[in-house]
XYZ file of C-alpha atoms in Angstrom:
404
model
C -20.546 19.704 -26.830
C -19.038 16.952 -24.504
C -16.042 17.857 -22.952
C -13.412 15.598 -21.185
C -12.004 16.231 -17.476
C -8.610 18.461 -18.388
C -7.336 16.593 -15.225
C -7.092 13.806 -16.785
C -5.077 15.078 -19.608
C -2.103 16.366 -16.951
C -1.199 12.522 -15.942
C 1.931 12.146 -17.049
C 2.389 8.778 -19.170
C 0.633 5.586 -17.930
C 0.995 3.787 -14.567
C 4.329 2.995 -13.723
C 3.285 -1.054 -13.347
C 1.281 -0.388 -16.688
C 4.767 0.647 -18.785
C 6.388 -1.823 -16.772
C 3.824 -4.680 -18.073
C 4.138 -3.775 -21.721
C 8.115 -3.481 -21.845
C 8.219 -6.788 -20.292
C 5.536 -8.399 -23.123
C 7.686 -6.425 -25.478
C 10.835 -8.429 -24.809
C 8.714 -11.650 -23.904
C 7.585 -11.341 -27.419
C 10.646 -11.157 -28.505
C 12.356 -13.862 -26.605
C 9.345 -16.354 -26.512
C 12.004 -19.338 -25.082
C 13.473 -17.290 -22.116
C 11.888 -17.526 -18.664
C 11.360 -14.310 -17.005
C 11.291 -14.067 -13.364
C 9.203 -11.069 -12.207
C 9.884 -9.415 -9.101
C 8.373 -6.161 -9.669
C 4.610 -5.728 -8.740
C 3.608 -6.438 -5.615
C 1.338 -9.657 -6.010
C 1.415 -12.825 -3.862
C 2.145 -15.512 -5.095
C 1.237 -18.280 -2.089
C -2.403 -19.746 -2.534
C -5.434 -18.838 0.093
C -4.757 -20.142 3.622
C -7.020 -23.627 4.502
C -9.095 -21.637 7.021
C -10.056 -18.762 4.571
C -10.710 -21.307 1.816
C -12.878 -23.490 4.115
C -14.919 -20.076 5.107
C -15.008 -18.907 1.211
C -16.917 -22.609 0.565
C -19.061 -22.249 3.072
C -20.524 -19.064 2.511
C -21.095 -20.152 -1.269
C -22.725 -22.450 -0.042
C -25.266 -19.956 2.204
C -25.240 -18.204 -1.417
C -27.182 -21.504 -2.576
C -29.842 -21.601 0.281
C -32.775 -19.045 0.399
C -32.310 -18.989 3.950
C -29.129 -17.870 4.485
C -28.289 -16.150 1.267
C -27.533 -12.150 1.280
C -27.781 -9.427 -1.313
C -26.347 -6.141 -1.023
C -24.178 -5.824 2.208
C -24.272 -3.160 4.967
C -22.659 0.534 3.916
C -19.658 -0.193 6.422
C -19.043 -3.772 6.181
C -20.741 -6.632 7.939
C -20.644 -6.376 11.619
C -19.320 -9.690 12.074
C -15.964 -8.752 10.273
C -15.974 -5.165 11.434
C -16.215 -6.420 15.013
C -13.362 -8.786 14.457
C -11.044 -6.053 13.066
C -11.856 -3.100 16.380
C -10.740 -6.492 18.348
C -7.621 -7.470 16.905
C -6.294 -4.777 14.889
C -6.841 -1.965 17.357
C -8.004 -3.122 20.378
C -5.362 -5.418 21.490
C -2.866 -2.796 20.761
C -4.476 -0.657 22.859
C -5.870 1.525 19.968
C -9.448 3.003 20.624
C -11.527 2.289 17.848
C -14.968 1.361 17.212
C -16.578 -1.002 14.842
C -18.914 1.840 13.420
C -15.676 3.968 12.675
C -14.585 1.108 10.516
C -15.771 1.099 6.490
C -15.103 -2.265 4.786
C -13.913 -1.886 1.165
C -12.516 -4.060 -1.636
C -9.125 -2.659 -1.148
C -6.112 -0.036 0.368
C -5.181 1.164 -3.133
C -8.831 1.732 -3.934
C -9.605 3.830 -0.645
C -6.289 5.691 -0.625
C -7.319 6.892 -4.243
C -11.009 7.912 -3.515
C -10.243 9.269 -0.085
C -9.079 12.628 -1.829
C -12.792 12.906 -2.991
C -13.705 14.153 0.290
C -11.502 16.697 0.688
C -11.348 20.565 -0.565
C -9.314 21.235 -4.074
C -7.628 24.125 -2.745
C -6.263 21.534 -0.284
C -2.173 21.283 -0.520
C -1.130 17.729 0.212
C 2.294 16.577 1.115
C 4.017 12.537 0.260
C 6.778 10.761 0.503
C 9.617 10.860 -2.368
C 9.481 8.010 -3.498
C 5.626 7.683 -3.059
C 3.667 4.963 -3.883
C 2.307 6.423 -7.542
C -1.654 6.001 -6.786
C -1.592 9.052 -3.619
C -0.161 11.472 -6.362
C -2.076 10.344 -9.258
C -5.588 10.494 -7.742
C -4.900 13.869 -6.630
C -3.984 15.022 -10.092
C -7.021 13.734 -11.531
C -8.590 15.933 -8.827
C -7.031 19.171 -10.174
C -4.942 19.548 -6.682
C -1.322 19.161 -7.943
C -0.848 22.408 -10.146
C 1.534 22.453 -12.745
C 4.128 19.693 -13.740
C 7.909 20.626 -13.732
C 9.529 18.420 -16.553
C 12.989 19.293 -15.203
C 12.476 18.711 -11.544
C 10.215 15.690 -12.057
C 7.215 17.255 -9.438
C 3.987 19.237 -9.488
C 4.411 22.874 -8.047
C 1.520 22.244 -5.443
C 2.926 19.023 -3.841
C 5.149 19.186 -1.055
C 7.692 16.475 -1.810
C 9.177 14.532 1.961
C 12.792 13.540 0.421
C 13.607 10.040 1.617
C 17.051 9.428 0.932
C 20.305 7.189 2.767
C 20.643 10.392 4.728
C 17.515 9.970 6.603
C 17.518 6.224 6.663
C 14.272 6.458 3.609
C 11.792 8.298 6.428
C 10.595 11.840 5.921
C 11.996 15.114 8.000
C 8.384 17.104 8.927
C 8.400 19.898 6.197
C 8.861 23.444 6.932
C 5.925 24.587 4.555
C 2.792 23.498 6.413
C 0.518 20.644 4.152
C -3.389 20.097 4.632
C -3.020 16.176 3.831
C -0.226 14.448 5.061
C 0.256 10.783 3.146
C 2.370 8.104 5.294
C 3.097 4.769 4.177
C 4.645 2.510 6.818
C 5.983 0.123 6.905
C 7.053 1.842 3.427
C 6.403 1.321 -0.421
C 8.841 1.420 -1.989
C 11.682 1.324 0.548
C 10.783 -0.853 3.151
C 11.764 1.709 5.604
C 9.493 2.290 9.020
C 9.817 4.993 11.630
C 8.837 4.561 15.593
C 6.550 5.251 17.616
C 8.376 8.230 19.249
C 8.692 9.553 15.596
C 5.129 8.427 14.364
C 3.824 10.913 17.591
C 5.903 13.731 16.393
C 3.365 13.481 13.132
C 0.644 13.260 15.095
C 1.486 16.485 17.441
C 2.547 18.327 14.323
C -0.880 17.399 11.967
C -3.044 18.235 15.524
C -1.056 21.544 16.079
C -1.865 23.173 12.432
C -4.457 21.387 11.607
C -3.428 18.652 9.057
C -4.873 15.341 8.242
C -2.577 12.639 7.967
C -3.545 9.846 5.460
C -1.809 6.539 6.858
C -1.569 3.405 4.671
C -0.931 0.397 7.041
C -1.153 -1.881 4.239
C 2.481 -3.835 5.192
C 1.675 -3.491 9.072
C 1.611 -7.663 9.335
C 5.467 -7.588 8.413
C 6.322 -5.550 11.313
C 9.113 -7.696 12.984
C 10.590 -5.059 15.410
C 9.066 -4.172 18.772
C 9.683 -0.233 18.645
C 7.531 -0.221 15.730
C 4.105 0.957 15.095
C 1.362 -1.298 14.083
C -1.093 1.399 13.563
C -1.348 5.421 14.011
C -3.797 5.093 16.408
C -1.289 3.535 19.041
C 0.033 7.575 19.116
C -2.014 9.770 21.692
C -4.387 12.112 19.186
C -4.640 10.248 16.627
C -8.129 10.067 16.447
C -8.480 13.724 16.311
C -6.223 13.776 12.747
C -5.578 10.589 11.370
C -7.563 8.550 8.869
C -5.600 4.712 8.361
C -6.020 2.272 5.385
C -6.072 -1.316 5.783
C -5.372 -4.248 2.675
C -6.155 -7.978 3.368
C -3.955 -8.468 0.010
C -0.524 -8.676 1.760
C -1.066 -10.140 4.990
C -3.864 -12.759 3.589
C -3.083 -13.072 -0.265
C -6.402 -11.570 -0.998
C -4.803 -9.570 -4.225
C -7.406 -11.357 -6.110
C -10.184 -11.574 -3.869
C -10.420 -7.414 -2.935
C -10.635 -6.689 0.685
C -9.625 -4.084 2.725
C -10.918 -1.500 5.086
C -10.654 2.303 6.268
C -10.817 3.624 9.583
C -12.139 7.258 9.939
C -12.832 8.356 13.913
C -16.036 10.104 14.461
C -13.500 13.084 16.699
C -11.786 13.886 13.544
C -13.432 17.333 12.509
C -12.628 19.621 9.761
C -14.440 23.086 9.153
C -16.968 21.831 11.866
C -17.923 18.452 9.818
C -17.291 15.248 11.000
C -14.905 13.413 8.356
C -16.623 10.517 9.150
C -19.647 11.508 8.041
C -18.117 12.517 4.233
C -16.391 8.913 3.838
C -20.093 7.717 5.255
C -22.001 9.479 2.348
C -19.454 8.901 -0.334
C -18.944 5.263 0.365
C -23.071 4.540 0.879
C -23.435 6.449 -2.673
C -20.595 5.091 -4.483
C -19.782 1.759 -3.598
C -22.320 -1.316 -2.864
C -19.822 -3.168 -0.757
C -17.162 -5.935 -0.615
C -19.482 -9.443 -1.212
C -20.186 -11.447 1.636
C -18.229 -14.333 0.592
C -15.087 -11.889 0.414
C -15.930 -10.354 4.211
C -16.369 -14.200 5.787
C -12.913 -14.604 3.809
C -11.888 -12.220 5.977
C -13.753 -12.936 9.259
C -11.675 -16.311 8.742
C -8.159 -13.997 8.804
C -8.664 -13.884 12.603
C -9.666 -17.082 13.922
C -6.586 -19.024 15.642
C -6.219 -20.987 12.752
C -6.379 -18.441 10.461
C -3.485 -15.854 12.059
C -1.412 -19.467 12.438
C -1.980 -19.702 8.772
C -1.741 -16.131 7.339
C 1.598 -15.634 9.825
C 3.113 -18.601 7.958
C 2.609 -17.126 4.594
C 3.985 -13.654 6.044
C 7.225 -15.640 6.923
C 7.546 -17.173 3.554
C 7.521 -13.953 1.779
C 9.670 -12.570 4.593
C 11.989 -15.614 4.304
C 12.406 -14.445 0.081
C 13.291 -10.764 1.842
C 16.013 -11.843 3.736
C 17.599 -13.953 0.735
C 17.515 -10.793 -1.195
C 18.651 -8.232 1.108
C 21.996 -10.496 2.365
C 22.343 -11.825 -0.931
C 22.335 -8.706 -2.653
C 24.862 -7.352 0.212
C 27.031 -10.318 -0.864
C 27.336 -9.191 -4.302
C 27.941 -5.769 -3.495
C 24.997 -3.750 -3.892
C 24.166 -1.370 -1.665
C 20.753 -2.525 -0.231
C 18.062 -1.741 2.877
C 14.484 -2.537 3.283
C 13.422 -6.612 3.968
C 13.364 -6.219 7.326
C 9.795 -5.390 8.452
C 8.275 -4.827 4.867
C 8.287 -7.285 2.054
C 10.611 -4.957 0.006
C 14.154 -4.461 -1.080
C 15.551 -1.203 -1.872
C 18.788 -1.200 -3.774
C 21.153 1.318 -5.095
C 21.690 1.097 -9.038
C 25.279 -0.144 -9.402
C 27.419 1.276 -11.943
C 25.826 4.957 -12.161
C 23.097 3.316 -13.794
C 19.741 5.180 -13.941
C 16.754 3.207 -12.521
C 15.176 2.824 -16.210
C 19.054 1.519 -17.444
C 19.369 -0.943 -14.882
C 15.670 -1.887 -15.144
C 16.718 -2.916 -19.255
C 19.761 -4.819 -17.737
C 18.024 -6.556 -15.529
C 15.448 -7.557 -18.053
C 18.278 -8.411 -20.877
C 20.919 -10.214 -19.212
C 19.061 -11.538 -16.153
C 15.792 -12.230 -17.528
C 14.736 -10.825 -13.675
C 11.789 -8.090 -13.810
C 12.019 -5.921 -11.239
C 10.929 -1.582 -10.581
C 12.538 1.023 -10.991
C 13.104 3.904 -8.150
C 12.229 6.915 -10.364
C 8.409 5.801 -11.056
C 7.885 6.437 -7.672
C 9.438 10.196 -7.798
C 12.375 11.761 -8.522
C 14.020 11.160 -5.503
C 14.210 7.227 -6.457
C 16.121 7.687 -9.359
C 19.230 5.527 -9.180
C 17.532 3.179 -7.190
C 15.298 0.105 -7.732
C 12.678 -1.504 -5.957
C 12.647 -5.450 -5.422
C 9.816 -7.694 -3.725
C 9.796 -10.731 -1.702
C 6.050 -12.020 -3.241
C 7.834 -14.386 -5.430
C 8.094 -18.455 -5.040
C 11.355 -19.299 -2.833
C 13.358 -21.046 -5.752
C 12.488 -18.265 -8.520
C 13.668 -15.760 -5.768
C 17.296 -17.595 -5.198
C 17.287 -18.185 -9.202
C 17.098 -14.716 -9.916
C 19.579 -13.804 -7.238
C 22.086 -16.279 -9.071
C 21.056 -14.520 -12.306
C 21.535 -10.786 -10.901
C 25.213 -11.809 -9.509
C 25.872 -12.815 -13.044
C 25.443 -9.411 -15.105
């Protein structure tokens, strides 16, 4: 008889953007003449930059010629983009990475989910609280998480980082000792980034027992301060624990093209095996590559014109972020984030719960926007704005929030 993975079955409701998606039809339905503006999921909203569009016509166009069209691409990537990222993303920084240690993908969220696959059950991971849902869910449909406690809101196998005001939203180093560390700077859902001083102390602590961290660097383009970290691999020993995710989606608008990458250094070892060499297998067995038009998309990101381009978009969104955060402070709230990430985090007013305000926001403000909790139990009573919208929806739902 068939039988269905149990795993499955231990996901607790749908995906938090799913839920949010069908309470917001549910009220559009009923309130077809109301305008909602939705700043909730993190989607662009700026079209492709010149450069990349100019590059995505011209490789249709090798598409069209015998001579220069391609089929399936290379397991890592094309060379001619993977050789473009070791340049800027890590070499200029001063990182050490390789091409070949580079695996192009179509996307951060879909590498930070299958990443898991590579690792041991047994393995105990540790995340942020909030976390960005996908690093918790994957790993329950894995079997890793254990049990769910209704009352406490976590699984009995994670090791939950608290992120709180206390700690300015950045995790202490927990006492109990994980296998898989998950990072996320600059962070989803608060916006908040640590230093490079405090990136190394992760580093030192995942070397000394033995750890693997799991970095998303998905938001890295938004960095605007100097002390902080692009990427992991600026830390010394990095490439002996680290693994870091890349997304073209922010930084380019590629949320509907699908591009991203994974770095994996061939000196990170566990039990003896080269971790590289897992991801290499997996990735050549499961996954036939992002298409070429997609990766000379991408090669485009880092011509001249393209960073000019791409760094203009970054300062729209970032522009939306700073009309957020100060007019939110205005008002009252009680707000951080939109400094070097794309996001706002603000404190429920009222001793509303993140699902109550989330309802007033939607009724009286027609504004769609996330609330803390989906992302763990230490964002409840908070709520999770993004700077991805057009200017003037962004300062019309501002004037709408000030009104409820």
């Amino acid at each position: 008889m068939t039988t269905v993975n149990k795993d499955y079955l231990n996901l607790r409701g749908s995906y938090l953007f799913s839920t949010i998606a069908k309470k917001v039809a549910a009220f559009q339905e009923a309130n077809p003449d109301q305008r909602i503006i939705r700043l909730g999921i993190g989607d662009v909203t700026q079209p492709l930059a010149p450069t990349i569009i100019e590059a995505l016509h011209k490789a249709v166009d090798e598409m069209a010629d015998a001579a220069t069209f391609r089929g399936y691409a290379p397991d890592l990537g094309y060379e001619f983009l993977r050789n473009r990222i070791a340049e800027h993303d890590f070499a200029k920084r001063g990182c050490q990475i390789y091409p070949d240690e580079i695996f192009v993908s179509d996307g951060a969220k879909s590498d930070s989910g299958n990443i898991q696959e590579i690792f041991g059950r047994d393995n105990v991971i540790a995340v942020c609280d909030p976390v960005y849902p996908v690093y918790v869910d994957t790993n329950v449909m894995a079997g890793r998480t254990g049990s769910f406690n209704e009352e406490l809101g976590m699984w009995d196998r994670v090791i939950y980082m608290p992120c709180t005001a206390e700690n300015g939203f950045a995790p202490e180093i927990p006492e109990q000792v994980p296998d898989l560390i998950y990072l996320c700077f600059p962070n989803n859902p608060t916006g908040a980034t640590v230093t490079k001083d405090r990136l190394q102390e992760w580093v030192d602590y995942a070397n000394q027992h033995g750890s693997v961290i799991i970095y998303d660097a998905a938001y890295e383009a938004y960095i605007t301060e100097a002390d902080v970290p692009h990427s992991i691999y600026e830390c010394e020993g990095a490439r002996t624990c680290a693994i870091e995710l890349h997304s073209f989606s922010k930084n380019a608008g590629f949320t509907g093209l699908r591009l991203g990458y994974t770095v994996i250094p061939k000196d990170l070892v566990v039990e003896g095996t080269m971790v590289h060499s897992l991801w290499a297998r997996r990735h050549g067995t499961k996954y036939n590559g992002a298409p070429y038009i997609v990766q000379r998309a991408g090669e485009a990101v880092y011509t001249e014109e393209g960073q000019a381009q791409i760094k203009e978009q970054v300062a729209y969104y970032m522009r939306n972020a700073k009309a957020i955060k100060e007019g939110l402070a205005a008002a009252g709230y009680s707000v951080s984030g939109g400094v070097n990430a794309p996001y706002i985090w603000l404190k429920t007013p009222d001793g509303l719960t993140s699902w109550e305000f989330f309802d007033r926001l939607l009724d009286q403000a027609k504004v769609v926007g996330t609330p803390g909790v989906g992302f763990g139990p230490s964002g409840e009573g908070y709520f999770r704005l993004t700077a991805f919208g057009r200017y003037e929806d962004t300062l019309e739902a501002l004037e709408r929030i000030k009104t409820i």
